[in-house]
PDB file of C-alpha atoms and ligand atoms in Angstrom:
ATOM      1  CA  MET A   1     -54.530  -3.480  -2.391  1.00 71.00           C
ATOM      2  CA  LYS A   2     -53.129  -2.219  -5.726  1.00 78.00           C
ATOM      3  CA  PRO A   3     -52.132  -5.024  -8.104  1.00 85.00           C
ATOM      4  CA  GLY A   4     -48.401  -5.689  -8.258  1.00 95.00           C
ATOM      5  CA  LYS A   5     -46.253  -6.157 -11.319  1.00 97.00           C
ATOM      6  CA  VAL A   6     -42.690  -6.742 -12.438  1.00 98.00           C
ATOM      7  CA  THR A   7     -40.696  -4.610 -14.851  1.00 98.00           C
ATOM      8  CA  LEU A   8     -37.559  -6.098 -16.402  1.00 98.00           C
ATOM      9  CA  LEU A   9     -35.551  -2.920 -16.753  1.00 97.00           C
ATOM     10  CA  SER A  10     -32.449  -2.534 -18.900  1.00 97.00           C
ATOM     11  CA  ALA A  11     -29.738  -0.577 -17.116  1.00 95.00           C
ATOM     12  CA  GLY A  12     -27.519  -0.253 -20.192  1.00 95.00           C
ATOM     13  CA  PRO A  13     -23.803  -0.977 -20.044  1.00 93.00           C
ATOM     14  CA  GLY A  14     -23.037   1.083 -16.948  1.00 89.00           C
ATOM     15  CA  ALA A  15     -23.054   4.859 -17.352  1.00 91.00           C
ATOM     16  CA  LEU A  16     -26.267   6.279 -15.926  1.00 93.00           C
ATOM     17  CA  ASP A  17     -26.683   8.612 -18.882  1.00 93.00           C
ATOM     18  CA  LEU A  18     -27.126   5.576 -21.144  1.00 94.00           C
ATOM     19  CA  LEU A  19     -30.397   4.747 -19.378  1.00 96.00           C
ATOM     20  CA  THR A  20     -33.513   5.518 -21.369  1.00 97.00           C
ATOM     21  CA  LEU A  21     -35.905   8.223 -20.206  1.00 97.00           C
ATOM     22  CA  ARG A  22     -38.479   5.475 -19.757  1.00 98.00           C
ATOM     23  CA  ALA A  23     -36.118   3.603 -17.448  1.00 97.00           C
ATOM     24  CA  ALA A  24     -35.650   6.754 -15.356  1.00 97.00           C
ATOM     25  CA  ARG A  25     -39.430   7.193 -15.063  1.00 98.00           C
ATOM     26  CA  VAL A  26     -40.059   3.547 -14.122  1.00 98.00           C
ATOM     27  CA  LEU A  27     -37.281   3.645 -11.521  1.00 97.00           C
ATOM     28  CA  GLY A  28     -39.081   6.570  -9.908  1.00 97.00           C
ATOM     29  CA  GLU A  29     -42.211   4.391  -9.608  1.00 97.00           C
ATOM     30  CA  ALA A  30     -40.546   1.262  -8.185  1.00 98.00           C
ATOM     31  CA  ASP A  31     -41.277  -0.155  -4.744  1.00 97.00           C
ATOM     32  CA  VAL A  32     -38.447  -2.706  -4.849  1.00 97.00           C
ATOM     33  CA  LEU A  33     -35.315  -2.913  -7.020  1.00 97.00           C
ATOM     34  CA  LEU A  34     -33.651  -6.270  -7.607  1.00 95.00           C
ATOM     35  CA  VAL A  35     -30.280  -5.262  -9.013  1.00 93.00           C
ATOM     36  CA  ASP A  36     -28.077  -7.504 -11.130  1.00 88.00           C
ATOM     37  CA  ASP A  37     -24.353  -7.104 -10.520  1.00 83.00           C
ATOM     38  CA  LEU A  38     -23.575  -5.964 -14.077  1.00 84.00           C
ATOM     39  CA  ALA A  39     -25.850  -2.982 -13.511  1.00 88.00           C
ATOM     40  CA  ASN A  40     -24.362   0.188 -12.057  1.00 89.00           C
ATOM     41  CA  PRO A  41     -25.429   0.226  -8.359  1.00 88.00           C
ATOM     42  CA  GLU A  42     -25.758   4.034  -8.619  1.00 92.00           C
ATOM     43  CA  ILE A  43     -28.993   3.340 -10.456  1.00 94.00           C
ATOM     44  CA  ALA A  44     -30.607   3.136  -7.009  1.00 94.00           C
ATOM     45  CA  THR A  45     -30.195   6.915  -6.716  1.00 96.00           C
ATOM     46  CA  LEU A  46     -32.951   7.216  -9.328  1.00 97.00           C
ATOM     47  CA  ALA A  47     -35.270   5.212  -7.068  1.00 97.00           C
ATOM     48  CA  PRO A  48     -34.716   6.755  -3.619  1.00 96.00           C
ATOM     49  CA  GLN A  49     -38.136   5.517  -2.472  1.00 97.00           C
ATOM     50  CA  ALA A  50     -37.435   1.872  -3.327  1.00 97.00           C
ATOM     51  CA  ARG A  51     -36.028  -0.957  -1.255  1.00 96.00           C
ATOM     52  CA  VAL A  52     -32.896  -2.251  -2.985  1.00 95.00           C
ATOM     53  CA  ILE A  53     -31.919  -5.924  -3.068  1.00 94.00           C
ATOM     54  CA  ALA A  54     -28.674  -6.982  -4.815  1.00 90.00           C
ATOM     55  CA  VAL A  55     -29.023 -10.274  -6.681  1.00 88.00           C
ATOM     56  CA  GLY A  56     -25.702 -10.783  -8.466  1.00 75.00           C
ATOM     57  CA  LYS A  57     -25.269 -13.567 -10.963  1.00 57.00           C
ATOM     58  CA  ARG A  58     -21.764 -13.015 -12.371  1.00 55.00           C
ATOM     59  CA  GLY A  59     -20.291 -16.069 -14.065  1.00 46.00           C
ATOM     60  CA  GLY A  60     -17.916 -17.870 -11.730  1.00 45.00           C
ATOM     61  CA  CYS A  61     -18.869 -15.764  -8.695  1.00 48.00           C
ATOM     62  CA  ARG A  62     -21.172 -16.566  -5.809  1.00 57.00           C
ATOM     63  CA  SER A  63     -24.625 -15.627  -6.963  1.00 65.00           C
ATOM     64  CA  THR A  64     -28.244 -15.652  -5.925  1.00 75.00           C
ATOM     65  CA  PRO A  65     -29.936 -18.787  -7.285  1.00 85.00           C
ATOM     66  CA  GLN A  66     -32.203 -18.030 -10.244  1.00 86.00           C
ATOM     67  CA  VAL A  67     -35.141 -19.890  -8.688  1.00 89.00           C
ATOM     68  CA  PHE A  68     -34.852 -17.741  -5.567  1.00 90.00           C
ATOM     69  CA  ILE A  69     -34.939 -14.538  -7.654  1.00 91.00           C
ATOM     70  CA  GLU A  70     -38.006 -15.737  -9.546  1.00 93.00           C
ATOM     71  CA  ARG A  71     -39.842 -16.686  -6.336  1.00 93.00           C
ATOM     72  CA  LEU A  72     -38.939 -13.406  -4.696  1.00 93.00           C
ATOM     73  CA  MET A  73     -40.258 -11.396  -7.666  1.00 94.00           C
ATOM     74  CA  CYS A  74     -43.542 -13.346  -7.673  1.00 94.00           C
ATOM     75  CA  ARG A  75     -44.006 -13.040  -3.924  1.00 94.00           C
ATOM     76  CA  LEU A  76     -43.340  -9.289  -3.829  1.00 95.00           C
ATOM     77  CA  ALA A  77     -45.576  -8.603  -6.836  1.00 95.00           C
ATOM     78  CA  ARG A  78     -48.394 -10.689  -5.381  1.00 94.00           C
ATOM     79  CA  ARG A  79     -48.243  -8.484  -2.285  1.00 94.00           C
ATOM     80  CA  GLY A  80     -48.893  -5.497  -4.520  1.00 95.00           C
ATOM     81  CA  ALA A  81     -45.347  -4.247  -5.080  1.00 97.00           C
ATOM     82  CA  HIS A  82     -44.036  -2.807  -8.328  1.00 97.00           C
ATOM     83  CA  VAL A  83     -40.860  -4.864  -8.584  1.00 98.00           C
ATOM     84  CA  VAL A  84     -38.181  -3.551 -10.920  1.00 98.00           C
ATOM     85  CA  ARG A  85     -35.653  -6.172 -11.921  1.00 97.00           C
ATOM     86  CA  VAL A  86     -32.605  -4.228 -13.102  1.00 96.00           C
ATOM     87  CA  LYS A  87     -30.392  -5.981 -15.633  1.00 95.00           C
ATOM     88  CA  GLY A  88     -27.186  -4.831 -17.296  1.00 94.00           C
ATOM     89  CA  GLY A  89     -27.259  -3.899 -20.978  1.00 96.00           C
ATOM     90  CA  ASP A  90     -30.583  -4.796 -22.582  1.00 97.00           C
ATOM     91  CA  ALA A  91     -32.713  -7.096 -20.441  1.00 96.00           C
ATOM     92  CA  LEU A  92     -33.575  -9.198 -23.493  1.00 97.00           C
ATOM     93  CA  MET A  93     -29.951  -9.961 -24.430  1.00 97.00           C
ATOM     94  CA  PHE A  94     -28.563 -12.974 -22.536  1.00 94.00           C
ATOM     95  CA  GLY A  95     -30.213 -11.769 -19.370  1.00 88.00           C
ATOM     96  CA  ARG A  96     -32.372 -14.772 -18.395  1.00 91.00           C
ATOM     97  CA  ALA A  97     -35.379 -12.621 -19.262  1.00 94.00           C
ATOM     98  CA  GLY A  98     -36.958 -15.558 -21.096  1.00 94.00           C
ATOM     99  CA  GLU A  99     -36.851 -17.767 -18.016  1.00 93.00           C
ATOM    100  CA  GLU A 100     -38.063 -14.962 -15.750  1.00 94.00           C
ATOM    101  CA  MET A 101     -40.954 -13.959 -18.019  1.00 96.00           C
ATOM    102  CA  ALA A 102     -42.049 -17.606 -18.215  1.00 95.00           C
ATOM    103  CA  ALA A 103     -41.975 -17.967 -14.410  1.00 94.00           C
ATOM    104  CA  LEU A 104     -43.889 -14.712 -13.921  1.00 95.00           C
ATOM    105  CA  ARG A 105     -46.506 -15.671 -16.505  1.00 95.00           C
ATOM    106  CA  ARG A 106     -46.963 -19.071 -14.872  1.00 95.00           C
ATOM    107  CA  ALA A 107     -47.560 -17.252 -11.592  1.00 94.00           C
ATOM    108  CA  GLY A 108     -50.036 -14.857 -13.234  1.00 95.00           C
ATOM    109  CA  VAL A 109     -47.860 -11.809 -12.486  1.00 96.00           C
ATOM    110  CA  PRO A 110     -47.956  -9.037 -15.125  1.00 97.00           C
ATOM    111  CA  VAL A 111     -44.543  -8.290 -16.603  1.00 97.00           C
ATOM    112  CA  GLU A 112     -43.260  -5.389 -18.715  1.00 97.00           C
ATOM    113  CA  ILE A 113     -39.940  -4.746 -20.417  1.00 98.00           C
ATOM    114  CA  VAL A 114     -37.938  -1.509 -20.657  1.00 98.00           C
ATOM    115  CA  ASN A 115     -35.242  -1.694 -23.327  1.00 98.00           C
ATOM    116  CA  GLY A 116     -31.700  -0.406 -23.069  1.00 97.00           C
ATOM    117  CA  VAL A 117     -28.295  -0.311 -24.717  1.00 97.00           C
ATOM    118  CA  SER A 118     -26.669  -3.717 -24.987  1.00 98.00           C
ATOM    119  CA  ALA A 119     -22.915  -4.147 -24.507  1.00 97.00           C
ATOM    120  CA  ALA A 120     -22.209  -4.780 -28.212  1.00 98.00           C
ATOM    121  CA  PHE A 121     -23.634  -1.376 -29.131  1.00 98.00           C
ATOM    122  CA  ALA A 122     -21.739   0.405 -26.377  1.00 97.00           C
ATOM    123  CA  ALA A 123     -18.539  -1.370 -27.471  1.00 98.00           C
ATOM    124  CA  ALA A 124     -19.046  -0.400 -31.112  1.00 98.00           C
ATOM    125  CA  ALA A 125     -19.727   3.202 -30.117  1.00 96.00           C
ATOM    126  CA  GLY A 126     -16.531   3.293 -28.076  1.00 96.00           C
ATOM    127  CA  LEU A 127     -14.580   1.856 -30.978  1.00 97.00           C
ATOM    128  CA  GLY A 128     -16.156   4.296 -33.402  1.00 96.00           C
ATOM    129  CA  MET A 129     -17.417   1.607 -35.778  1.00 97.00           C
ATOM    130  CA  SER A 130     -20.693   0.308 -37.145  1.00 97.00           C
ATOM    131  CA  LEU A 131     -21.607  -3.304 -36.386  1.00 98.00           C
ATOM    132  CA  THR A 132     -23.304  -3.567 -39.768  1.00 97.00           C
ATOM    133  CA  HIS A 133     -21.029  -1.781 -42.255  1.00 95.00           C
ATOM    134  CA  ARG A 134     -22.334  -3.191 -45.527  1.00 95.00           C
ATOM    135  CA  ASP A 135     -18.987  -2.886 -47.291  1.00 92.00           C
ATOM    136  CA  HIS A 136     -17.782  -5.611 -44.931  1.00 93.00           C
ATOM    137  CA  CYS A 137     -20.695  -7.679 -43.677  1.00 94.00           C
ATOM    138  CA  ALA A 138     -24.299  -8.664 -44.141  1.00 93.00           C
ATOM    139  CA  GLY A 139     -25.273  -7.916 -40.556  1.00 97.00           C
ATOM    140  CA  VAL A 140     -24.369  -8.715 -36.987  1.00 98.00           C
ATOM    141  CA  THR A 141     -24.777 -11.873 -34.954  1.00 98.00           C
ATOM    142  CA  PHE A 142     -25.125 -11.657 -31.184  1.00 98.00           C
ATOM    143  CA  VAL A 143     -23.785 -14.868 -29.774  1.00 98.00           C
ATOM    144  CA  THR A 144     -22.779 -16.310 -26.421  1.00 96.00           C
ATOM    145  CA  ALA A 145     -19.605 -18.372 -26.123  1.00 94.00           C
ATOM    146  CA  HIS A 146     -21.481 -20.896 -24.020  1.00 92.00           C
ATOM    147  CA  ARG A 147     -25.098 -21.874 -23.732  1.00 89.00           C
ATOM    148  CA  GLN A 148     -26.869 -22.623 -20.451  1.00 86.00           C
ATOM    149  CA  ASP A 149     -25.845 -26.291 -20.673  1.00 88.00           C
ATOM    150  CA  GLY A 150     -22.203 -25.269 -21.241  1.00 88.00           C
ATOM    151  CA  SER A 151     -22.162 -26.237 -24.922  1.00 90.00           C
ATOM    152  CA  ALA A 152     -20.457 -23.990 -27.467  1.00 91.00           C
ATOM    153  CA  PRO A 153     -22.238 -22.501 -30.470  1.00 95.00           C
ATOM    154  CA  ASN A 154     -21.422 -23.762 -33.954  1.00 96.00           C
ATOM    155  CA  TRP A 155     -18.451 -21.443 -34.602  1.00 95.00           C
ATOM    156  CA  SER A 156     -17.874 -22.910 -38.068  1.00 94.00           C
ATOM    157  CA  ALA A 157     -21.404 -22.056 -39.137  1.00 95.00           C
ATOM    158  CA  LEU A 158     -21.098 -18.612 -37.545  1.00 96.00           C
ATOM    159  CA  ALA A 159     -17.851 -17.934 -39.411  1.00 95.00           C
ATOM    160  CA  ALA A 160     -19.676 -18.652 -42.664  1.00 95.00           C
ATOM    161  CA  THR A 161     -22.464 -16.111 -42.056  1.00 96.00           C
ATOM    162  CA  GLY A 162     -20.469 -13.119 -43.270  1.00 96.00           C
ATOM    163  CA  THR A 163     -21.729 -11.133 -40.288  1.00 98.00           C
ATOM    164  CA  THR A 164     -19.899  -9.242 -37.554  1.00 98.00           C
ATOM    165  CA  LEU A 165     -19.748 -11.569 -34.552  1.00 98.00           C
ATOM    166  CA  ALA A 166     -20.559  -9.843 -31.269  1.00 98.00           C
ATOM    167  CA  ILE A 167     -19.486 -12.446 -28.739  1.00 98.00           C
ATOM    168  CA  TYR A 168     -20.867 -12.191 -25.204  1.00 98.00           C
ATOM    169  CA  MET A 169     -19.317 -14.140 -22.312  1.00 96.00           C
ATOM    170  CA  GLY A 170     -16.403 -15.041 -24.574  1.00 97.00           C
ATOM    171  CA  LEU A 171     -13.342 -13.991 -22.605  1.00 97.00           C
ATOM    172  CA  GLN A 172     -12.900 -17.214 -20.626  1.00 95.00           C
ATOM    173  CA  ARG A 173     -13.005 -19.281 -23.793  1.00 96.00           C
ATOM    174  CA  VAL A 174     -11.206 -16.874 -26.114  1.00 97.00           C
ATOM    175  CA  GLU A 175      -8.418 -19.354 -26.945  1.00 97.00           C
ATOM    176  CA  THR A 176     -10.733 -22.167 -28.045  1.00 96.00           C
ATOM    177  CA  LEU A 177     -13.256 -20.009 -29.835  1.00 96.00           C
ATOM    178  CA  THR A 178     -10.644 -18.106 -31.830  1.00 97.00           C
ATOM    179  CA  ALA A 179      -8.884 -21.390 -32.694  1.00 97.00           C
ATOM    180  CA  THR A 180     -12.139 -22.735 -34.146  1.00 96.00           C
ATOM    181  CA  LEU A 181     -12.924 -19.516 -36.013  1.00 97.00           C
ATOM    182  CA  LEU A 182      -9.386 -19.559 -37.476  1.00 97.00           C
ATOM    183  CA  GLY A 183     -10.297 -22.806 -39.220  1.00 96.00           C
ATOM    184  CA  HIS A 184     -12.650 -20.725 -41.372  1.00 95.00           C
ATOM    185  CA  LEU A 185     -11.514 -17.100 -41.222  1.00 97.00           C
ATOM    186  CA  SER A 186      -8.158 -15.493 -42.030  1.00 97.00           C
ATOM    187  CA  PRO A 187      -5.905 -14.659 -39.054  1.00 98.00           C
ATOM    188  CA  ALA A 188      -5.878 -11.095 -40.426  1.00 97.00           C
ATOM    189  CA  THR A 189      -9.647 -10.741 -39.839  1.00 97.00           C
ATOM    190  CA  PRO A 190     -10.100  -7.613 -37.700  1.00 97.00           C
ATOM    191  CA  ALA A 191     -11.086  -8.296 -34.088  1.00 98.00           C
ATOM    192  CA  ALA A 192     -11.607  -6.206 -30.982  1.00 98.00           C
ATOM    193  CA  ALA A 193     -12.175  -6.578 -27.273  1.00 98.00           C
ATOM    194  CA  VAL A 194     -13.900  -4.006 -25.081  1.00 98.00           C
ATOM    195  CA  GLN A 195     -14.004  -4.297 -21.317  1.00 97.00           C
ATOM    196  CA  TRP A 196     -16.565  -2.329 -19.298  1.00 95.00           C
ATOM    197  CA  ALA A 197     -17.906  -0.788 -22.505  1.00 96.00           C
ATOM    198  CA  GLY A 198     -19.905   2.382 -22.030  1.00 94.00           C
ATOM    199  CA  THR A 199     -18.446   3.163 -18.603  1.00 93.00           C
ATOM    200  CA  PRO A 200     -15.639   5.461 -17.481  1.00 91.00           C
ATOM    201  CA  GLN A 201     -13.498   2.314 -16.932  1.00 93.00           C
ATOM    202  CA  GLU A 202     -13.839   1.262 -20.565  1.00 96.00           C
ATOM    203  CA  ARG A 203     -10.787  -0.427 -22.106  1.00 97.00           C
ATOM    204  CA  ARG A 204     -10.688  -1.311 -25.765  1.00 96.00           C
ATOM    205  CA  MET A 205      -8.320  -3.044 -28.079  1.00 96.00           C
ATOM    206  CA  VAL A 206      -8.319  -3.516 -31.836  1.00 97.00           C
ATOM    207  CA  THR A 207      -6.253  -6.406 -33.139  1.00 97.00           C
ATOM    208  CA  SER A 208      -6.648  -9.382 -35.487  1.00 97.00           C
ATOM    209  CA  LEU A 209      -8.379 -12.711 -35.003  1.00 98.00           C
ATOM    210  CA  GLY A 210      -5.000 -14.422 -35.075  1.00 98.00           C
ATOM    211  CA  ARG A 211      -3.721 -12.304 -32.172  1.00 98.00           C
ATOM    212  CA  LEU A 212      -6.910 -11.704 -30.205  1.00 98.00           C
ATOM    213  CA  ALA A 213      -6.441 -14.387 -27.536  1.00 98.00           C
ATOM    214  CA  ALA A 214      -2.771 -13.559 -26.857  1.00 98.00           C
ATOM    215  CA  ASP A 215      -3.440  -9.807 -26.894  1.00 97.00           C
ATOM    216  CA  VAL A 216      -6.374  -9.844 -24.445  1.00 98.00           C
ATOM    217  CA  ARG A 217      -4.402 -12.053 -22.051  1.00 97.00           C
ATOM    218  CA  ALA A 218      -1.287  -9.890 -22.334  1.00 97.00           C
ATOM    219  CA  ALA A 219      -3.339  -6.753 -21.684  1.00 97.00           C
ATOM    220  CA  GLY A 220      -5.053  -8.424 -18.709  1.00 97.00           C
ATOM    221  CA  PHE A 221      -8.625  -7.947 -19.925  1.00 97.00           C
ATOM    222  CA  THR A 222     -11.171  -9.270 -17.430  1.00 96.00           C
ATOM    223  CA  SER A 223     -14.937  -9.752 -17.348  1.00 94.00           C
ATOM    224  CA  PRO A 224     -17.183  -8.115 -18.370  1.00 95.00           C
ATOM    225  CA  ALA A 225     -15.750  -7.870 -21.852  1.00 97.00           C
ATOM    226  CA  ILE A 226     -17.219  -8.307 -25.282  1.00 98.00           C
ATOM    227  CA  LEU A 227     -15.392  -9.571 -28.361  1.00 98.00           C
ATOM    228  CA  LEU A 228     -16.115  -8.343 -31.869  1.00 98.00           C
ATOM    229  CA  VAL A 229     -14.872 -10.190 -34.956  1.00 98.00           C
ATOM    230  CA  GLY A 230     -15.258  -9.339 -38.635  1.00 98.00           C
ATOM    231  CA  GLY A 231     -14.289  -6.988 -41.420  1.00 97.00           C
ATOM    232  CA  ALA A 232     -16.409  -4.144 -40.031  1.00 96.00           C
ATOM    233  CA  VAL A 233     -14.108  -3.999 -36.985  1.00 97.00           C
ATOM    234  CA  GLY A 234     -11.358  -2.835 -39.358  1.00 96.00           C
ATOM    235  CA  GLU A 235     -13.207   0.486 -39.591  1.00 93.00           C
ATOM    236  CA  ALA A 236     -12.741   1.129 -35.860  1.00 95.00           C
ATOM    237  CA  ALA A 237     -11.452   4.634 -35.230  1.00 90.00           C
ATOM    238  CA  CYS A 238      -8.952   3.438 -32.627  1.00 64.00           C
ATOM    239  CA  ALA A 239      -6.734   1.208 -34.692  1.00 49.00           C
ATOM    240  CA  ASP A 240      -4.021   1.176 -32.033  1.00 47.00           C
ATOM    241  CA  ARG A 241      -3.796  -1.737 -29.611  1.00 42.00           C
ATOM    242  CA  ASP A 242      -5.414   0.046 -26.664  1.00 48.00           C
ATOM    243  CA  GLY A 243      -7.348   3.029 -27.932  1.00 45.00           C
ATOM    244  CA  ARG A 244      -8.303   4.309 -24.501  1.00 43.00           C
ATOM    245  CA  ASP A 245      -6.668   7.691 -24.975  1.00 39.00           C
ATOM    246  CA  ALA A 246      -7.267   7.975 -28.694  1.00 39.00           C
ATOM    247  CA  LEU A 247     -11.023   8.263 -28.243  1.00 40.00           C
ATOM    248  CA  GLY A 248     -11.167   9.959 -24.874  1.00 39.00           C
ATOM    249  CA  ALA A 249     -12.507   7.351 -22.458  1.00 40.00           C
ATOM    250  CA  ALA A 250     -13.348  10.162 -20.038  1.00 38.00           C
ATOM    251  CA  ALA A 251     -16.292  11.398 -22.112  1.00 41.00           C
ATOM    252  CA  PRO A 252     -18.943   9.346 -20.243  1.00 43.00           C
ATOM    253  CA  ASP A 253     -17.672  10.889 -16.976  1.00 43.00           C
ATOM    254  CA  ARG A 254     -18.368  14.399 -18.162  1.00 41.00           C
ATOM    255  CA  LEU A 255     -21.816  13.421 -19.359  1.00 43.00           C
ATOM    256  CA  ALA A 256     -22.663  11.548 -16.157  1.00 48.00           C
ATOM    257  CA  SER A 257     -22.427  14.735 -14.102  1.00 49.00           C
ATOM    258  CA  GLY A 258     -25.599  16.091 -15.686  1.00 57.00           C
ATOM    259  CA  VAL A 259     -27.616  12.908 -15.654  1.00 54.00           C
ATOM    260  CA  MET A 260     -29.264  13.241 -12.260  1.00 57.00           C
ATOM    261  CA  ALA A 261     -30.614  16.697 -13.041  1.00 64.00           C
ATOM    262  CA  MET A 262     -31.896  15.484 -16.408  1.00 60.00           C
ATOM    263  CA  ALA A 263     -33.586  12.443 -14.887  1.00 54.00           C
ATOM    264  CA  ASP A 264     -35.211  14.610 -12.186  1.00 60.00           C
ATOM    265  CA  SER A 265     -36.692  16.925 -14.773  1.00 66.00           C
ATOM    266  CA  VAL A 266     -37.982  14.006 -16.865  1.00 59.00           C
ATOM    267  CA  ILE A 267     -39.663  12.439 -13.863  1.00 58.00           C
ATOM    268  CA  ALA A 268     -41.118  15.820 -12.845  1.00 66.00           C
ATOM    269  CA  GLN A 269     -42.559  16.342 -16.338  1.00 65.00           C
ATOM    270  CA  ALA A 270     -44.040  12.846 -16.426  1.00 60.00           C
ATOM    271  CA  ALA A 271     -45.703  13.251 -13.018  1.00 57.00           C
TER     272      ALA A 271
HETATM  273  N1  LIG B 301     -27.814  -8.112 -21.024  1.00 68.53           N
HETATM  274  C1  LIG B 301     -26.411  -7.792 -21.216  1.00 68.53           C
HETATM  275  C2  LIG B 301     -25.583  -9.029 -21.440  1.00 68.53           C
HETATM  276  C3  LIG B 301     -25.546  -9.972 -20.241  1.00 68.53           C
HETATM  277  S1  LIG B 301     -24.517 -11.366 -20.524  1.00 68.53           S
HETATM  278  C4  LIG B 301     -26.268  -6.812 -22.374  1.00 68.53           C
HETATM  279  O1  LIG B 301     -27.228  -6.606 -23.116  1.00 68.53           O
HETATM  280  O2  LIG B 301     -25.193  -6.254 -22.546  1.00 68.53           O
HETATM  281  C5  LIG B 301     -23.015 -10.835 -19.763  1.00 68.53           C
HETATM  282  C6  LIG B 301     -21.965 -10.539 -20.813  1.00 68.53           C
HETATM  283  O3  LIG B 301     -22.279  -9.338 -21.488  1.00 68.53           O
HETATM  284  C7  LIG B 301     -20.588 -10.330 -20.257  1.00 68.53           C
HETATM  285  O4  LIG B 301     -19.916 -11.560 -20.043  1.00 68.53           O
HETATM  286  C8  LIG B 301     -19.924  -9.517 -21.355  1.00 68.53           C
HETATM  287  O5  LIG B 301     -19.560 -10.341 -22.442  1.00 68.53           O
HETATM  288  C9  LIG B 301     -21.097  -8.659 -21.812  1.00 68.53           C
HETATM  289  N2  LIG B 301     -21.126  -7.366 -21.147  1.00 68.53           N
HETATM  290  C10 LIG B 301     -22.070  -6.900 -20.314  1.00 68.53           C
HETATM  291  N3  LIG B 301     -21.798  -5.641 -19.934  1.00 68.53           N
HETATM  292  C11 LIG B 301     -20.642  -5.301 -20.556  1.00 68.53           C
HETATM  293  C12 LIG B 301     -19.842  -4.120 -20.602  1.00 68.53           C
HETATM  294  N4  LIG B 301     -20.171  -3.014 -19.931  1.00 68.53           N
HETATM  295  N5  LIG B 301     -18.733  -4.142 -21.368  1.00 68.53           N
HETATM  296  C13 LIG B 301     -18.372  -5.224 -22.086  1.00 68.53           C
HETATM  297  N6  LIG B 301     -19.097  -6.364 -22.086  1.00 68.53           N
HETATM  298  C14 LIG B 301     -20.207  -6.408 -21.331  1.00 68.53           C
END
């Protein structure tokens, strides 16, 4: 029996044409796909030979217990399967990859990572801004609004870093987190929210820290959405409140039409 293994594969923010060529190749080699619910389910079309199991873990929704997912991966790999665990964005960004790699290593199952485009990068691309514009900031901080135990990060310390804050899982707590940041940053600090970044459904908004919470609620933003805060956001090309039309949100659609053909040719060349 061939030895099994697990690949933690980054599906990017949604559009299939934001997958890496490596991801397309690995999908073509998979025996089983375990697909996270932030990943575009159409990804399965790149792995027509694989069995597909949906293992959603969306915050607040019914989800497959993490321990079950880890056991399933180990069991399938031990039977010789190449298991591809598909995660939204980059697998190494708030994707429980650390826990899963530890469980797989404990079980002696080989594990590989395929990188991808994380939501903050897709959001910045949609907004037409750099996360690290050095006229405005010293870098970017990727931060979750709540840790695994539910605790909040140290927003005061984060406000003092002089970096662009890319806030994952922040929408539910936008009122409290902006209130804390406003203790340290001016209400005029540029801020943005992007929902479904990098997909044809993308919605984006550029506003100020002082208005961010009220504006995202008024506009009805829902998960998944990422929040960006800091001077660099002021460079966003869509300075209007909902820049959807300004930047042509349909562009990913046009690109997606060619992605299957491109992926086929990549896989054919690699074979
Ligand atoms: N591994 C993912 C992040 C998983 S944590 C990545 O690298 O992007 C889940 C959070 O990521 C969501 O609550 C949201 O804040 C953000 N997110 C994921 N996909 C997104 C998308 N397409 N648009 C906006 N935010 C997204």
